[in-house]
Structure formats: C-alpha cells, structure tokens
mmCIF file of N, CA and C and ligand atoms in Angstrom:
data_model
loop_
_atom_site.group_PDB
_atom_site.id
_atom_site.type_symbol
_atom_site.label_atom_id
_atom_site.label_comp_id
_atom_site.label_asym_id
_atom_site.label_seq_id
_atom_site.Cartn_x
_atom_site.Cartn_y
_atom_site.Cartn_z
ATOM 1 N N UNK A 10 27.630 209.170 -50.195
ATOM 2 C CA UNK A 10 28.266 209.460 -48.920
ATOM 3 C C UNK A 10 28.668 210.928 -48.918
ATOM 4 N N UNK A 11 28.264 211.628 -47.914
ATOM 5 C CA UNK A 11 28.587 213.050 -47.804
ATOM 6 C C UNK A 11 29.538 213.274 -46.642
ATOM 7 N N UNK A 12 30.467 214.164 -46.841
ATOM 8 C CA UNK A 12 31.408 214.513 -45.809
ATOM 9 C C UNK A 12 31.344 216.020 -45.629
ATOM 10 N N UNK A 13 31.487 216.475 -44.412
ATOM 11 C CA UNK A 13 31.507 217.907 -44.167
ATOM 12 C C UNK A 13 32.925 218.327 -43.859
ATOM 13 N N UNK A 14 33.309 219.466 -44.397
ATOM 14 C CA UNK A 14 34.626 220.017 -44.162
ATOM 15 C C UNK A 14 34.460 221.463 -43.744
ATOM 16 N N UNK A 15 35.122 221.840 -42.661
ATOM 17 C CA UNK A 15 35.062 223.226 -42.209
ATOM 18 C C UNK A 15 36.089 224.049 -42.972
ATOM 19 N N UNK A 16 35.678 225.225 -43.429
ATOM 20 C CA UNK A 16 36.572 226.146 -44.100
ATOM 21 C C UNK A 16 36.941 227.245 -43.112
ATOM 22 N N UNK A 17 38.175 227.210 -42.547
ATOM 23 C CA UNK A 17 38.509 228.177 -41.503
ATOM 24 C C UNK A 17 38.595 229.612 -42.008
ATOM 25 N N UNK A 18 38.865 229.816 -43.292
ATOM 26 C CA UNK A 18 39.005 231.182 -43.814
ATOM 27 C C UNK A 18 37.669 231.898 -43.864
ATOM 28 N N UNK A 19 36.636 231.217 -44.338
ATOM 29 C CA UNK A 19 35.348 231.892 -44.466
ATOM 30 C C UNK A 19 34.428 231.594 -43.281
ATOM 31 N N UNK A 20 34.791 230.598 -42.461
ATOM 32 C CA UNK A 20 33.961 230.256 -41.319
ATOM 33 C C UNK A 20 32.724 229.475 -41.691
ATOM 34 N N UNK A 21 32.677 228.927 -42.898
ATOM 35 C CA UNK A 21 31.515 228.169 -43.340
ATOM 36 C C UNK A 21 31.849 226.694 -43.383
ATOM 37 N N UNK A 22 30.817 225.876 -43.392
ATOM 38 C CA UNK A 22 30.978 224.440 -43.546
ATOM 39 C C UNK A 22 30.589 224.059 -44.965
ATOM 40 N N UNK A 23 31.492 223.362 -45.652
ATOM 41 C CA UNK A 23 31.270 222.969 -47.032
ATOM 42 C C UNK A 23 30.931 221.500 -47.059
ATOM 43 N N UNK A 24 29.867 221.127 -47.776
ATOM 44 C CA UNK A 24 29.445 219.741 -47.898
ATOM 45 C C UNK A 24 30.113 219.141 -49.134
ATOM 46 N N UNK A 25 31.008 218.167 -48.920
ATOM 47 C CA UNK A 25 31.657 217.472 -50.016
ATOM 48 C C UNK A 25 30.851 216.223 -50.328
ATOM 49 N N UNK A 26 30.285 216.151 -51.519
ATOM 50 C CA UNK A 26 29.421 215.052 -51.891
ATOM 51 C C UNK A 26 30.173 214.128 -52.836
ATOM 52 N N UNK A 27 30.191 212.845 -52.483
ATOM 53 C CA UNK A 27 30.818 211.863 -53.353
ATOM 54 C C UNK A 27 29.830 211.508 -54.451
ATOM 55 N N UNK A 28 30.173 211.799 -55.684
ATOM 56 C CA UNK A 28 29.244 211.613 -56.803
ATOM 57 C C UNK A 28 29.582 210.358 -57.579
ATOM 58 N N UNK A 29 28.656 209.970 -58.445
ATOM 59 C CA UNK A 29 28.863 208.835 -59.323
ATOM 60 C C UNK A 29 28.338 209.226 -60.702
ATOM 61 N N UNK A 30 28.653 208.451 -61.741
ATOM 62 C CA UNK A 30 28.142 208.792 -63.068
ATOM 63 C C UNK A 30 26.675 208.406 -63.264
ATOM 64 N N UNK A 31 26.044 207.844 -62.255
ATOM 65 C CA UNK A 31 24.657 207.379 -62.366
ATOM 66 C C UNK A 31 23.730 208.285 -61.556
ATOM 67 N N UNK A 32 22.421 208.306 -61.863
ATOM 68 C CA UNK A 32 21.483 209.122 -61.080
ATOM 69 C C UNK A 32 21.552 208.766 -59.605
ATOM 70 N N UNK A 33 21.466 209.805 -58.758
ATOM 71 C CA UNK A 33 21.629 209.625 -57.319
ATOM 72 C C UNK A 33 20.457 210.244 -56.573
ATOM 73 N N UNK A 34 20.193 209.746 -55.363
ATOM 74 C CA UNK A 34 19.238 210.390 -54.465
ATOM 75 C C UNK A 34 19.930 211.574 -53.811
ATOM 76 N N UNK A 35 19.377 212.777 -53.989
ATOM 77 C CA UNK A 35 19.957 213.980 -53.395
ATOM 78 C C UNK A 35 18.849 214.920 -52.964
ATOM 79 N N UNK A 36 19.182 215.805 -52.040
ATOM 80 C CA UNK A 36 18.284 216.884 -51.635
ATOM 81 C C UNK A 36 18.608 218.095 -52.505
ATOM 82 N N UNK A 37 17.606 218.605 -53.213
ATOM 83 C CA UNK A 37 17.817 219.785 -54.051
ATOM 84 C C UNK A 37 17.992 221.003 -53.156
ATOM 85 N N UNK A 38 19.056 221.766 -53.394
ATOM 86 C CA UNK A 38 19.331 222.944 -52.579
ATOM 87 C C UNK A 38 18.443 224.119 -52.964
ATOM 88 N N UNK A 39 17.788 224.053 -54.117
ATOM 89 C CA UNK A 39 16.948 225.167 -54.576
ATOM 90 C C UNK A 39 15.488 224.976 -54.176
ATOM 91 N N UNK A 40 14.908 223.819 -54.543
ATOM 92 C CA UNK A 40 13.490 223.605 -54.255
ATOM 93 C C UNK A 40 13.268 222.788 -52.982
ATOM 94 N N UNK A 41 14.353 222.231 -52.393
ATOM 95 C CA UNK A 41 14.263 221.580 -51.098
ATOM 96 C C UNK A 41 13.583 220.224 -51.093
ATOM 97 N N UNK A 42 13.455 219.567 -52.247
ATOM 98 C CA UNK A 42 12.820 218.254 -52.297
ATOM 99 C C UNK A 42 13.876 217.174 -52.493
ATOM 100 N N UNK A 43 13.553 215.971 -52.040
ATOM 101 C CA UNK A 43 14.420 214.806 -52.238
ATOM 102 C C UNK A 43 14.167 214.292 -53.651
ATOM 103 N N UNK A 44 15.194 214.241 -54.488
ATOM 104 C CA UNK A 44 15.013 213.865 -55.887
ATOM 105 C C UNK A 44 16.043 212.826 -56.292
ATOM 106 N N UNK A 45 15.742 212.111 -57.373
ATOM 107 C CA UNK A 45 16.730 211.297 -58.070
ATOM 108 C C UNK A 45 17.234 212.172 -59.204
ATOM 109 N N UNK A 46 18.533 212.445 -59.224
ATOM 110 C CA UNK A 46 19.080 213.458 -60.125
ATOM 111 C C UNK A 46 18.941 213.057 -61.586
ATOM 112 N N UNK A 47 18.818 214.072 -62.428
ATOM 113 C CA UNK A 47 18.832 213.922 -63.874
ATOM 114 C C UNK A 47 20.282 214.146 -64.299
ATOM 115 N N UNK A 48 20.898 213.196 -65.019
ATOM 116 C CA UNK A 48 22.309 213.307 -65.373
ATOM 117 C C UNK A 48 22.450 213.859 -66.788
ATOM 118 N N UNK A 49 23.423 214.770 -66.933
ATOM 119 C CA UNK A 49 23.691 215.406 -68.219
ATOM 120 C C UNK A 49 25.188 215.282 -68.504
ATOM 121 N N UNK A 50 25.577 214.583 -69.595
ATOM 122 C CA UNK A 50 27.002 214.510 -69.921
ATOM 123 C C UNK A 50 27.497 215.842 -70.480
ATOM 124 N N UNK A 51 28.643 216.299 -69.970
ATOM 125 C CA UNK A 51 29.246 217.542 -70.451
ATOM 126 C C UNK A 51 30.724 217.298 -70.707
ATOM 127 N N UNK A 52 31.278 217.918 -71.735
ATOM 128 C CA UNK A 52 32.712 217.726 -71.995
ATOM 129 C C UNK A 52 33.533 218.358 -70.888
ATOM 130 N N UNK A 53 34.476 217.590 -70.387
ATOM 131 C CA UNK A 53 35.315 218.070 -69.293
ATOM 132 C C UNK A 53 36.781 217.999 -69.660
ATOM 133 N N UNK A 54 37.608 217.935 -68.644
ATOM 134 C CA UNK A 54 39.062 217.941 -68.831
ATOM 135 C C UNK A 54 39.507 216.724 -69.634
ATOM 136 N N UNK A 55 38.896 215.568 -69.386
ATOM 137 C CA UNK A 55 39.308 214.348 -70.078
ATOM 138 C C UNK A 55 39.052 214.447 -71.580
ATOM 139 N N UNK A 56 37.925 215.010 -71.982
ATOM 140 C CA UNK A 56 37.623 215.164 -73.416
ATOM 141 C C UNK A 56 38.668 216.056 -74.070
ATOM 142 N N UNK A 57 38.975 217.176 -73.433
ATOM 143 C CA UNK A 57 39.963 218.096 -74.004
ATOM 144 C C UNK A 57 41.352 217.475 -74.015
ATOM 145 N N UNK A 58 41.736 216.779 -72.942
ATOM 146 C CA UNK A 58 43.092 216.227 -72.870
ATOM 147 C C UNK A 58 43.282 215.067 -73.834
ATOM 148 N N UNK A 59 42.207 214.450 -74.305
ATOM 149 C CA UNK A 59 42.320 213.414 -75.328
ATOM 150 C C UNK A 59 42.233 214.001 -76.732
ATOM 151 N N UNK A 60 41.394 214.982 -76.940
ATOM 152 C CA UNK A 60 41.167 215.486 -78.296
ATOM 153 C C UNK A 60 42.326 216.355 -78.800
ATOM 154 N N UNK A 61 42.978 217.083 -77.936
ATOM 155 C CA UNK A 61 44.087 217.945 -78.390
ATOM 156 C C UNK A 61 45.270 217.112 -78.899
ATOM 157 N N UNK A 62 45.751 216.095 -78.152
ATOM 158 C CA UNK A 62 46.831 215.271 -78.717
ATOM 159 C C UNK A 62 46.403 214.508 -79.961
ATOM 160 N N UNK A 63 45.160 214.043 -80.020
ATOM 161 C CA UNK A 63 44.687 213.341 -81.212
ATOM 162 C C UNK A 63 44.721 214.279 -82.412
ATOM 163 N N UNK A 64 44.347 215.511 -82.239
ATOM 164 C CA UNK A 64 44.356 216.493 -83.318
ATOM 165 C C UNK A 64 45.787 216.800 -83.747
ATOM 166 N N UNK A 65 46.696 216.847 -82.802
ATOM 167 C CA UNK A 65 48.067 217.240 -83.092
ATOM 168 C C UNK A 65 48.845 216.124 -83.780
ATOM 169 N N UNK A 66 48.678 214.871 -83.307
ATOM 170 C CA UNK A 66 49.503 213.784 -83.806
ATOM 171 C C UNK A 66 48.857 212.985 -84.936
ATOM 172 N N UNK A 67 47.546 213.011 -85.075
ATOM 173 C CA UNK A 67 46.891 212.269 -86.132
ATOM 174 C C UNK A 67 46.000 213.189 -86.947
ATOM 175 N N UNK A 68 45.116 212.633 -87.686
ATOM 176 C CA UNK A 68 44.226 213.455 -88.500
ATOM 177 C C UNK A 68 43.295 214.264 -87.611
ATOM 178 N N UNK A 69 42.912 215.388 -88.097
ATOM 179 C CA UNK A 69 42.059 216.275 -87.305
ATOM 180 C C UNK A 69 40.706 215.638 -86.983
ATOM 181 N N UNK A 70 40.199 214.774 -87.865
ATOM 182 C CA UNK A 70 38.886 214.174 -87.608
ATOM 183 C C UNK A 70 38.922 213.258 -86.381
ATOM 184 N N UNK A 71 40.093 212.727 -86.037
ATOM 185 C CA UNK A 71 40.208 211.849 -84.866
ATOM 186 C C UNK A 71 39.995 212.611 -83.564
ATOM 187 N N UNK A 72 40.225 213.920 -83.591
ATOM 188 C CA UNK A 72 40.081 214.686 -82.348
ATOM 189 C C UNK A 72 38.623 214.776 -81.923
ATOM 190 N N UNK A 73 37.695 214.439 -82.800
ATOM 191 C CA UNK A 73 36.277 214.498 -82.459
ATOM 192 C C UNK A 73 35.800 213.237 -81.748
ATOM 193 N N UNK A 74 36.581 212.168 -81.772
ATOM 194 C CA UNK A 74 36.145 210.894 -81.187
ATOM 195 C C UNK A 74 35.798 211.036 -79.700
ATOM 196 N N UNK A 75 36.665 211.677 -78.865
ATOM 197 C CA UNK A 75 36.297 211.787 -77.437
ATOM 198 C C UNK A 75 35.010 212.568 -77.195
ATOM 199 N N UNK A 76 34.627 213.438 -78.113
ATOM 200 C CA UNK A 76 33.410 214.239 -77.940
ATOM 201 C C UNK A 76 32.152 213.396 -78.075
ATOM 202 N N UNK A 77 32.255 212.202 -78.697
ATOM 203 C CA UNK A 77 31.088 211.350 -78.894
ATOM 204 C C UNK A 77 31.105 210.115 -78.001
ATOM 205 N N UNK A 78 32.146 209.952 -77.183
ATOM 206 C CA UNK A 78 32.236 208.806 -76.271
ATOM 207 C C UNK A 78 31.715 209.244 -74.907
ATOM 208 N N UNK A 79 30.604 208.634 -74.488
ATOM 209 C CA UNK A 79 29.940 209.002 -73.229
ATOM 210 C C UNK A 79 30.862 208.839 -72.036
ATOM 211 N N UNK A 80 31.706 207.803 -72.042
ATOM 212 C CA UNK A 80 32.574 207.502 -70.912
ATOM 213 C C UNK A 80 33.683 208.530 -70.726
ATOM 214 N N UNK A 81 33.871 209.420 -71.675
ATOM 215 C CA UNK A 81 34.885 210.473 -71.540
ATOM 216 C C UNK A 81 34.316 211.746 -70.914
ATOM 217 N N UNK A 82 33.004 211.868 -70.856
ATOM 218 C CA UNK A 82 32.383 213.111 -70.400
ATOM 219 C C UNK A 82 32.227 213.156 -68.884
ATOM 220 N N UNK A 83 32.300 214.379 -68.348
ATOM 221 C CA UNK A 83 31.890 214.595 -66.963
ATOM 222 C C UNK A 83 30.369 214.496 -66.912
ATOM 223 N N UNK A 84 29.837 214.202 -65.729
ATOM 224 C CA UNK A 84 28.391 214.043 -65.580
ATOM 225 C C UNK A 84 27.868 215.091 -64.600
ATOM 226 N N UNK A 85 26.973 215.943 -65.089
ATOM 227 C CA UNK A 85 26.327 216.921 -64.219
ATOM 228 C C UNK A 85 25.065 216.306 -63.640
ATOM 229 N N UNK A 86 24.879 216.476 -62.324
ATOM 230 C CA UNK A 86 23.652 216.030 -61.656
ATOM 231 C C UNK A 86 22.757 217.246 -61.486
ATOM 232 N N UNK A 87 21.547 217.181 -62.060
ATOM 233 C CA UNK A 87 20.600 218.293 -61.995
ATOM 234 C C UNK A 87 19.288 217.830 -61.367
ATOM 235 N N UNK A 88 18.607 218.762 -60.715
ATOM 236 C CA UNK A 88 17.290 218.488 -60.164
ATOM 237 C C UNK A 88 16.311 218.304 -61.327
ATOM 238 N N UNK A 89 15.526 217.211 -61.363
ATOM 239 C CA UNK A 89 14.592 217.001 -62.479
ATOM 240 C C UNK A 89 13.411 217.975 -62.453
ATOM 241 N N UNK A 90 13.178 218.646 -61.319
ATOM 242 C CA UNK A 90 12.042 219.557 -61.229
ATOM 243 C C UNK A 90 12.416 220.994 -61.583
ATOM 244 N N UNK A 91 13.508 221.508 -60.998
ATOM 245 C CA UNK A 91 13.853 222.921 -61.231
ATOM 246 C C UNK A 91 15.125 223.076 -62.058
ATOM 247 N N UNK A 92 15.770 221.981 -62.445
ATOM 248 C CA UNK A 92 16.966 221.983 -63.298
ATOM 249 C C UNK A 92 18.188 222.638 -62.646
ATOM 250 N N UNK A 93 18.167 222.780 -61.330
ATOM 251 C CA UNK A 93 19.314 223.355 -60.636
ATOM 252 C C UNK A 93 20.477 222.374 -60.658
ATOM 253 N N UNK A 94 21.683 222.884 -60.939
ATOM 254 C CA UNK A 94 22.882 222.052 -60.920
ATOM 255 C C UNK A 94 23.211 221.723 -59.471
ATOM 256 N N UNK A 95 23.283 220.415 -59.144
ATOM 257 C CA UNK A 95 23.513 219.990 -57.764
ATOM 258 C C UNK A 95 24.940 219.500 -57.534
ATOM 259 N N UNK A 96 25.524 218.794 -58.499
ATOM 260 C CA UNK A 96 26.874 218.257 -58.335
ATOM 261 C C UNK A 96 27.405 217.862 -59.702
ATOM 262 N N UNK A 97 28.712 217.613 -59.763
ATOM 263 C CA UNK A 97 29.348 217.173 -61.000
ATOM 264 C C UNK A 97 30.270 216.007 -60.698
ATOM 265 N N UNK A 98 30.124 214.934 -61.491
ATOM 266 C CA UNK A 98 31.062 213.810 -61.403
ATOM 267 C C UNK A 98 32.144 214.045 -62.445
ATOM 268 N N UNK A 99 33.393 214.172 -62.000
ATOM 269 C CA UNK A 99 34.491 214.434 -62.922
ATOM 270 C C UNK A 99 35.267 213.141 -63.160
ATOM 271 N N UNK A 100 35.566 212.878 -64.438
ATOM 272 C CA UNK A 100 36.304 211.664 -64.811
ATOM 273 C C UNK A 100 37.760 211.751 -64.371
ATOM 274 N N UNK A 101 38.322 212.937 -64.378
ATOM 275 C CA UNK A 101 39.699 213.110 -63.899
ATOM 276 C C UNK A 101 39.809 214.482 -63.253
ATOM 277 N N UNK A 102 40.908 214.736 -62.574
ATOM 278 C CA UNK A 102 41.174 216.015 -61.894
ATOM 279 C C UNK A 102 40.099 216.311 -60.866
ATOM 280 N N UNK A 103 39.751 215.323 -60.026
ATOM 281 C CA UNK A 103 38.749 215.544 -58.981
ATOM 282 C C UNK A 103 39.296 216.342 -57.841
HETATM 283 ZN ZN1 ZN B 206 15.062 221.434 -57.413
#
C-alpha cells in the first residue's frame, strides 16, 4: 500500500511505501521495470540496541547473538536487475 504525502517546504510529493520483511512487487525507480524485490538483511537499530546492553551486562560473546538472528535485522528491498535500493523495512524506529 502506497501513500502520497505532500512536502510543503520543498514543494515535492513524497511516496511513502508500506514495506514488509518479505519480497514485494515494486516499480524500480532506476530501471523502470516492475520487479519482485530482492531482500537483503542489514543490521539496524534493533541489532545495536540489543547487542550493546548484552555486551555491557553479560559476557561480551553474548553481544554477537543479535547479529546472527535474522528477525533482528532490517530488510533492504533491492531491484534484482540493477541492485538499486528501493525501500527498507525497519524492525523498530519506523
Ligand atoms: Zn532496477
């Protein structure tokens, strides 16, 4: 589901795209084709906010656990043809 929001300061219209952690049908803004996105997990705010307290309060090796848990990562949606970054699904701080 896409929503458009007008930005009165710049006079442009910004497309707010509701993302999911799964591959999505999207129009690539670079090559202009309709694609099913390629998803790439990337460490985001949730990984850092879990690993820092784990490192501080427990053994340092525990701070690495969030880095290997897929469900803690943000998901980047990329075009499978030109690899352009199209959107990001954030686990927290959306
Ligand atoms: Zn593309």
